[in-house]
Tab-separated table of C-alpha atoms (C1' of nucleotides) in Angstrom:
chain	number	residue	atom	x	y	z
V	1	UNK	CA	73.673	62.889	136.003
V	2	UNK	CA	70.304	62.076	134.288
V	3	UNK	CA	67.683	59.693	134.745
V	4	UNK	CA	67.307	56.696	132.550
V	5	UNK	CA	64.296	56.239	130.455
V	6	UNK	CA	63.757	52.737	131.596
V	7	UNK	CA	63.321	54.600	135.014
V	8	UNK	CA	60.967	57.381	133.686
V	9	UNK	CA	58.835	54.686	131.742
V	10	UNK	CA	58.359	52.533	134.712
V	11	UNK	CA	57.168	55.220	136.533
V	12	UNK	CA	54.804	56.794	133.986
V	13	UNK	CA	53.409	53.429	132.933
V	14	UNK	CA	52.546	52.462	136.717
V	15	UNK	CA	50.986	55.802	137.270
V	16	UNK	CA	48.830	55.198	134.000
V	17	UNK	CA	48.133	51.778	135.660
V	18	UNK	CA	47.257	52.728	138.792
V	19	UNK	CA	44.749	55.135	137.487
V	20	UNK	CA	42.885	52.358	135.868
V	21	UNK	CA	43.767	49.467	138.350
V	22	UNK	CA	40.419	49.429	140.357
V	23	UNK	CA	38.315	47.991	137.663
V	24	UNK	CA	40.109	45.348	135.435
V	25	UNK	CA	43.649	44.296	134.243
V	26	UNK	CA	45.352	47.002	132.420
V	27	UNK	CA	46.865	45.448	129.332
V	28	UNK	CA	50.425	46.722	128.128
V	29	UNK	CA	49.112	47.508	124.689
V	30	UNK	CA	46.609	50.055	126.117
V	31	UNK	CA	49.649	51.710	128.263
V	32	UNK	CA	52.128	51.492	125.149
V	33	UNK	CA	49.489	53.661	123.361
V	34	UNK	CA	48.621	55.942	125.930
V	35	UNK	CA	51.964	56.798	127.062
V	36	UNK	CA	53.654	56.378	123.459
V	37	UNK	CA	56.204	54.077	125.029
V	38	UNK	CA	57.131	50.977	122.890
V	39	UNK	CA	55.293	47.973	123.972
V	40	UNK	CA	58.594	45.561	123.428
V	41	UNK	CA	60.348	47.962	126.045
V	42	UNK	CA	57.081	48.134	128.284
V	43	UNK	CA	57.592	44.193	128.398
V	44	UNK	CA	60.996	44.156	129.419
V	45	UNK	CA	59.923	46.591	132.078
V	46	UNK	CA	57.271	44.642	133.635
V	47	UNK	CA	58.901	41.621	133.692
V	48	UNK	CA	61.129	43.550	136.568
V	49	UNK	CA	58.420	44.884	137.995
V	50	UNK	CA	56.678	41.757	138.428
V	51	UNK	CA	59.475	39.862	139.823
V	52	UNK	CA	59.560	42.479	142.303
V	53	UNK	CA	56.205	41.935	143.303
V	54	UNK	CA	55.159	45.487	142.294
V	55	UNK	CA	52.503	44.262	139.809
V	56	UNK	CA	50.750	40.885	139.293
V	57	UNK	CA	50.203	39.654	135.747
V	58	UNK	CA	46.611	38.320	134.525
V	59	UNK	CA	47.238	36.318	131.196
V	60	UNK	CA	45.192	35.516	128.453
V	61	UNK	CA	42.173	37.748	126.794
V	62	UNK	CA	41.167	40.538	128.695
V	63	UNK	CA	44.302	40.229	130.727
V	64	UNK	CA	47.023	42.763	131.880
V	65	UNK	CA	48.501	43.894	134.814
V	66	UNK	CA	47.202	44.746	138.152
V	67	UNK	CA	49.203	46.441	141.286
V	68	UNK	CA	50.036	44.416	143.375
V	69	UNK	CA	50.197	46.519	146.736
V	70	UNK	CA	48.277	49.439	147.692
V	71	UNK	CA	49.467	52.759	145.722
V	72	UNK	CA	50.746	54.488	148.742
V	73	UNK	CA	52.666	51.387	149.725
V	74	UNK	CA	54.749	51.727	146.442
V	75	UNK	CA	57.644	54.173	146.927
V	76	UNK	CA	59.568	55.484	143.986
V	77	UNK	CA	62.617	53.549	145.654
V	78	UNK	CA	61.081	50.479	145.246
V	79	UNK	CA	60.092	51.136	141.431
V	80	UNK	CA	63.530	52.344	140.393
V	81	UNK	CA	65.235	49.627	142.293
V	82	UNK	CA	63.256	46.966	140.234
V	83	UNK	CA	64.224	48.417	137.154
V	84	UNK	CA	67.903	48.675	138.323
V	85	UNK	CA	67.589	52.718	138.203
V	86	UNK	CA	70.215	53.377	141.002
V	87	UNK	CA	71.623	56.716	142.264
V	88	UNK	CA	75.589	56.270	141.863
V	89	UNK	CA	77.952	58.818	142.678
V	90	UNK	CA	80.904	56.910	143.518
V	91	UNK	CA	82.477	54.157	142.278
V	92	UNK	CA	84.411	52.756	145.201
V	93	UNK	CA	81.552	51.623	147.677
V	94	UNK	CA	82.022	47.677	147.597
V	95	UNK	CA	85.656	47.430	146.369
V	96	UNK	CA	87.423	45.798	149.394
V	97	UNK	CA	88.671	48.154	152.022
V	98	UNK	CA	90.432	50.651	149.308
V	99	UNK	CA	89.373	54.347	149.184
V	100	UNK	CA	88.678	55.970	145.861
V	101	UNK	CA	91.667	56.798	143.552
V	102	UNK	CA	93.127	53.373	144.468
V	103	UNK	CA	94.592	54.805	147.776
V	104	UNK	CA	94.158	53.622	150.953
V	105	UNK	CA	92.284	56.418	152.031
V	106	UNK	CA	88.810	58.025	151.237
V	107	UNK	CA	88.867	60.894	148.631
V	108	UNK	CA	88.416	64.123	149.537
V	109	UNK	CA	85.007	64.481	148.183
V	110	UNK	CA	83.538	60.949	149.205
V	111	UNK	CA	81.536	62.335	152.225
V	112	UNK	CA	79.819	64.772	149.849
V	113	UNK	CA	78.903	62.091	147.154
V	114	UNK	CA	77.428	60.137	150.087
V	115	UNK	CA	75.542	63.191	151.365
V	116	UNK	CA	74.325	63.667	147.817
V	117	UNK	CA	73.073	60.004	147.433
V	118	UNK	CA	71.161	60.040	150.674
V	119	UNK	CA	69.461	63.514	149.666
V	120	UNK	CA	68.456	61.844	146.306
V	121	UNK	CA	67.372	58.768	147.966
V	122	UNK	CA	65.482	60.619	150.499
V	123	UNK	CA	63.326	62.121	147.866
V	124	UNK	CA	62.727	58.465	146.332
V	125	UNK	CA	61.461	57.039	149.422
V	126	UNK	CA	58.979	59.481	150.574
V	127	UNK	CA	57.102	59.552	146.890
V	128	UNK	CA	54.526	57.260	146.829
V	129	UNK	CA	52.471	56.038	143.507
V	130	UNK	CA	49.506	57.615	145.665
V	131	UNK	CA	50.920	61.072	145.464
V	132	UNK	CA	51.814	61.263	142.105
V	133	UNK	CA	48.228	60.288	141.169
V	134	UNK	CA	46.707	62.522	143.550
V	135	UNK	CA	48.866	65.307	141.955
V	136	UNK	CA	47.784	64.595	138.710
V	137	UNK	CA	44.176	64.778	139.874
V	138	UNK	CA	44.493	68.224	141.051
V	139	UNK	CA	46.284	69.484	138.366
V	140	UNK	CA	43.653	67.854	135.643
V	141	UNK	CA	46.137	66.533	133.153
H	1	UNK	CA	71.572	57.916	137.182
H	2	UNK	CA	75.045	58.301	137.855
H	3	UNK	CA	77.290	61.378	138.344
H	4	UNK	CA	79.897	61.301	135.421
H	5	UNK	CA	83.796	61.321	136.431
H	6	UNK	CA	84.115	64.857	134.858
H	7	UNK	CA	81.996	66.261	137.336
H	8	UNK	CA	83.361	64.050	140.408
H	9	UNK	CA	86.924	65.406	139.115
H	10	UNK	CA	86.241	68.755	138.847
H	11	UNK	CA	85.013	68.986	142.515
H	12	UNK	CA	87.731	66.792	143.752
H	13	UNK	CA	90.551	69.025	141.939
H	14	UNK	CA	89.127	72.106	143.130
H	15	UNK	CA	88.848	71.076	146.436
H	16	UNK	CA	92.559	70.093	146.219
H	17	UNK	CA	93.662	73.331	144.784
H	18	UNK	CA	91.669	75.467	147.363
H	19	UNK	CA	93.601	73.929	149.950
H	20	UNK	CA	97.027	74.884	148.587
H	21	UNK	CA	95.399	78.102	147.208
H	22	UNK	CA	97.127	80.779	149.779
H	23	UNK	CA	100.682	80.316	149.056
H	24	UNK	CA	101.232	79.593	145.214
H	25	UNK	CA	99.479	78.821	141.914
H	26	UNK	CA	98.921	74.843	142.038
H	27	UNK	CA	100.019	72.805	138.950
H	28	UNK	CA	97.656	70.380	137.351
H	29	UNK	CA	100.818	67.643	137.445
H	30	UNK	CA	100.403	68.107	141.482
H	31	UNK	CA	96.900	67.349	141.327
H	32	UNK	CA	97.243	64.801	138.756
H	33	UNK	CA	99.679	62.999	141.005
H	34	UNK	CA	97.909	63.664	144.386
H	35	UNK	CA	94.483	62.896	143.415
H	36	UNK	CA	95.204	60.168	140.626
H	37	UNK	CA	93.737	61.956	137.857
H	38	UNK	CA	94.897	61.997	134.244
H	39	UNK	CA	97.124	65.213	133.482
H	40	UNK	CA	95.585	65.246	129.977
H	41	UNK	CA	92.041	64.857	131.331
H	42	UNK	CA	92.488	67.560	134.327
H	43	UNK	CA	93.376	70.095	131.217
H	44	UNK	CA	90.441	69.718	129.593
H	45	UNK	CA	88.319	70.072	132.927
H	46	UNK	CA	90.093	72.936	134.138
H	47	UNK	CA	89.954	74.769	130.735
H	48	UNK	CA	86.294	74.539	131.339
H	49	UNK	CA	86.742	76.054	134.839
H	50	UNK	CA	88.720	78.699	133.663
H	51	UNK	CA	86.347	79.877	130.910
H	52	UNK	CA	83.703	80.085	133.621
H	53	UNK	CA	86.310	82.065	135.768
H	54	UNK	CA	86.138	79.913	138.741
H	55	UNK	CA	89.906	79.420	138.302
H	56	UNK	CA	92.534	81.732	136.746
H	57	UNK	CA	95.574	80.424	135.199
H	58	UNK	CA	99.447	81.613	135.701
H	59	UNK	CA	101.537	80.091	132.671
H	60	UNK	CA	105.060	79.111	132.647
H	61	UNK	CA	107.413	77.642	135.267
H	62	UNK	CA	106.193	77.680	138.598
H	63	UNK	CA	102.637	78.201	136.920
H	64	UNK	CA	99.251	76.713	137.913
H	65	UNK	CA	95.923	77.823	138.775
H	66	UNK	CA	94.409	79.699	141.399
H	67	UNK	CA	90.825	80.145	142.495
H	68	UNK	CA	89.259	83.301	140.951
H	69	UNK	CA	86.614	83.782	143.824
H	70	UNK	CA	86.664	83.011	147.584
H	71	UNK	CA	86.121	79.417	148.333
H	72	UNK	CA	82.712	80.478	150.042
H	73	UNK	CA	81.431	82.026	146.787
H	74	UNK	CA	81.970	79.013	144.571
H	75	UNK	CA	78.978	76.592	144.991
H	76	UNK	CA	78.710	73.195	143.380
H	77	UNK	CA	76.148	74.572	140.885
H	78	UNK	CA	78.962	76.497	139.545
H	79	UNK	CA	81.344	73.781	139.145
H	80	UNK	CA	79.052	71.467	137.633
H	81	UNK	CA	77.752	74.188	135.041
H	82	UNK	CA	81.169	74.807	134.245
H	83	UNK	CA	82.118	71.137	133.211
H	84	UNK	CA	78.562	70.649	131.649
H	85	UNK	CA	77.619	68.109	134.280
H	86	UNK	CA	73.874	68.824	134.529
H	87	UNK	CA	70.892	67.364	136.188
H	88	UNK	CA	68.563	65.950	133.430
H	89	UNK	CA	65.265	64.068	134.245
H	90	UNK	CA	63.178	64.720	131.232
H	91	UNK	CA	64.171	65.747	127.438
H	92	UNK	CA	61.007	67.602	126.658
H	93	UNK	CA	62.139	70.787	128.217
H	94	UNK	CA	63.155	72.742	125.085
H	95	UNK	CA	61.595	71.220	122.206
H	96	UNK	CA	58.967	73.796	121.315
H	97	UNK	CA	55.582	73.626	123.164
H	98	UNK	CA	54.855	70.076	122.829
H	99	UNK	CA	55.086	68.190	125.954
H	100	UNK	CA	56.565	64.919	126.288
H	101	UNK	CA	55.528	61.743	124.427
H	102	UNK	CA	55.140	63.985	121.513
H	103	UNK	CA	51.775	64.689	123.069
H	104	UNK	CA	50.184	68.113	123.429
H	105	UNK	CA	50.254	67.696	127.112
H	106	UNK	CA	52.730	66.930	129.858
H	107	UNK	CA	53.341	63.263	130.765
H	108	UNK	CA	52.021	62.143	133.642
H	109	UNK	CA	55.134	62.368	135.611
H	110	UNK	CA	56.056	65.363	134.472
H	111	UNK	CA	55.969	67.435	137.508
H	112	UNK	CA	57.764	64.498	139.529
H	113	UNK	CA	60.811	65.153	137.481
H	114	UNK	CA	60.597	68.468	137.725
H	115	UNK	CA	60.562	68.513	141.627
H	116	UNK	CA	63.283	66.055	141.538
H	117	UNK	CA	65.538	68.221	139.439
H	118	UNK	CA	64.882	70.999	141.931
H	119	UNK	CA	65.606	69.128	144.902
H	120	UNK	CA	69.000	68.304	143.644
H	121	UNK	CA	69.780	71.470	142.368
H	122	UNK	CA	68.894	73.104	145.757
H	123	UNK	CA	71.735	70.680	146.992
H	124	UNK	CA	74.192	72.067	144.647
H	125	UNK	CA	73.498	75.656	145.377
H	126	UNK	CA	73.662	75.273	148.998
H	127	UNK	CA	77.081	73.521	148.815
H	128	UNK	CA	80.416	75.477	148.722
H	129	UNK	CA	83.870	74.763	148.035
H	130	UNK	CA	84.656	75.952	151.669
H	131	UNK	CA	81.967	73.773	153.018
H	132	UNK	CA	83.885	70.930	151.630
H	133	UNK	CA	87.293	71.658	152.906
H	134	UNK	CA	85.957	72.870	156.310
H	135	UNK	CA	84.402	69.087	156.353
H	136	UNK	CA	87.857	67.750	155.525
H	137	UNK	CA	89.575	69.424	157.979
H	138	UNK	CA	87.236	68.060	160.780
H	139	UNK	CA	87.771	64.783	159.668
H	140	UNK	CA	91.150	64.773	159.045
H	141	UNK	CA	91.176	63.252	156.063
S	1	DA	C1'	118.004	78.785	126.220
S	2	DT	C1'	115.058	75.666	128.324
S	3	DA	C1'	111.910	73.104	130.733
S	4	DA	C1'	107.823	73.575	133.432
S	5	DA	C1'	103.662	74.416	132.741
S	6	DC	C1'	99.289	75.962	130.369
S	7	DC	C1'	96.499	75.194	125.928
S	8	DT	C1'	93.897	73.106	122.237
S	9	DG	C1'	91.196	70.097	119.329
S	10	DA	C1'	91.331	65.739	117.168
S	11	DC	C1'	90.550	61.364	117.779
S	12	DT	C1'	88.746	56.541	119.904
S	13	DA	C1'	88.104	52.566	122.958
S	14	DA	C1'	84.483	50.638	126.038
S	15	DA	C1'	80.243	50.872	128.081
S	16	DA	C1'	75.821	52.177	128.642
S	17	DT	C1'	71.198	53.067	126.889
S	18	DA	C1'	67.350	52.177	124.436
S	19	DG	C1'	65.450	49.700	122.313
S	20	DT	C1'	64.073	45.579	118.120
S	21	DC	C1'	63.361	40.909	117.077
S	22	DA	C1'	61.833	36.419	117.263
S	23	DA	C1'	59.768	32.822	119.382
S	24	DG	C1'	56.916	31.271	122.395
S	25	DT	C1'	53.279	30.240	126.414
S	26	DA	C1'	48.570	31.034	128.786
S	27	DT	C1'	43.797	31.417	128.888
S	28	DA	C1'	38.990	33.837	128.384
S	29	DT	C1'	35.591	33.797	124.950
S	30	DA	C1'	32.754	32.709	121.156
K	1	DT	C1'	37.833	23.308	121.088
K	2	DA	C1'	39.894	27.019	117.949
K	3	DT	C1'	41.710	31.307	118.370
K	4	DA	C1'	42.912	36.054	119.528
K	5	DT	C1'	44.652	38.531	122.859
K	6	DA	C1'	47.850	39.213	125.817
K	7	DC	C1'	51.788	37.704	128.799
K	8	DT	C1'	57.102	36.090	128.850
K	9	DT	C1'	61.861	35.536	127.635
K	10	DG	C1'	66.264	35.711	125.689
K	11	DA	C1'	69.002	37.191	122.130
K	12	DC	C1'	70.650	40.942	119.252
K	13	DT	C1'	72.155	45.842	117.831
K	14	DA	C1'	72.667	50.939	116.895
K	15	DT	C1'	73.416	54.999	118.770
K	16	DT	C1'	75.213	57.848	122.148
K	17	DT	C1'	77.760	58.962	125.776
K	18	DT	C1'	82.036	58.715	128.723
K	19	DA	C1'	86.518	58.791	129.868
K	20	DG	C1'	90.088	59.202	128.339
K	21	DT	C1'	94.590	59.892	125.041
K	22	DC	C1'	97.503	61.822	121.871
K	23	DA	C1'	99.569	65.391	119.272
K	24	DG	C1'	100.799	69.586	118.661
K	25	DG	C1'	101.349	73.691	120.212
K	26	DT	C1'	102.401	78.834	123.431
K	27	DT	C1'	103.764	81.404	127.624
K	28	DT	C1'	107.298	82.512	130.812
K	29	DA	C1'	110.175	82.402	135.037
K	30	DT	C1'	114.947	80.788	135.495
DNA sequence: ATAAACCTGACTAAAATAGTCAAGTATATA
DNA sequence: TATATACTTGACTATTTTAGTCAGGTTTAT
């Protein structure tokens, strides 16, 4: 069970961006350098973030990206959702009426994984970008 | 972010095993048939569970596996640990003193992933095999 | 004796991941 | 208006992980 780097990078990049957001658009090149993430990869990630209206792009010289919402309105859920980082515990969710194992009932542990998904998603729904920034300020990293 | 089927199967198989545990050893063949899990794969999984002393094996005809502890003493953590299902959020944990990104400081979101790991692990530490069995009895699956 | 069941290690196909690469388009500024 | 900066898009690929399979054992109740 692990987090993909696409999800991690998306959050890292947005925290970075949010810190400089007030003044000017932030270029991916700068984020790339500061955070040590490949520029090409960042572009893929921001393309998705833009489509989900989490950031806005500013083209041309001095361009870059800007947050499209307030930092406290952007939750981790939104970010992960944008880059297709999902919490998957069981396969059998959407496939017809069948349960897991190809049988007609739910598997013995179905409810468990449901609980787990909820548990994790709650965490993601509560944390906002603002929380992360505050957290960093306090720890002075 | 997803659970591997090795982890899922391990838990499913143990719940199945625990339900029949009182009377006789339970053969992997039976579990395989009831849960729809490949016998060969189950053998790999139980080999690990045995090494971590979660189950005991009984060889020969009428053999099988038996729980090695009480169901309320076996937590999800123990099971996942046995089959190498770990919660991994960040790479940079054990590598020297360096932080993430190859820089000397922690990455902006390091603490976040730490929190997440704890959040998930708490869930796993609280749930025992007994809880799962009770849950199934109540729901009559 | 033999069949049921555990035991072990090597192997592999398929999927997912983590990017790279190439070829653009838009625009602020000199 | 030339041009460098920065966004935009889609295709491609190497590596790793996953989810098993396969082949050969060993043990022991009957």
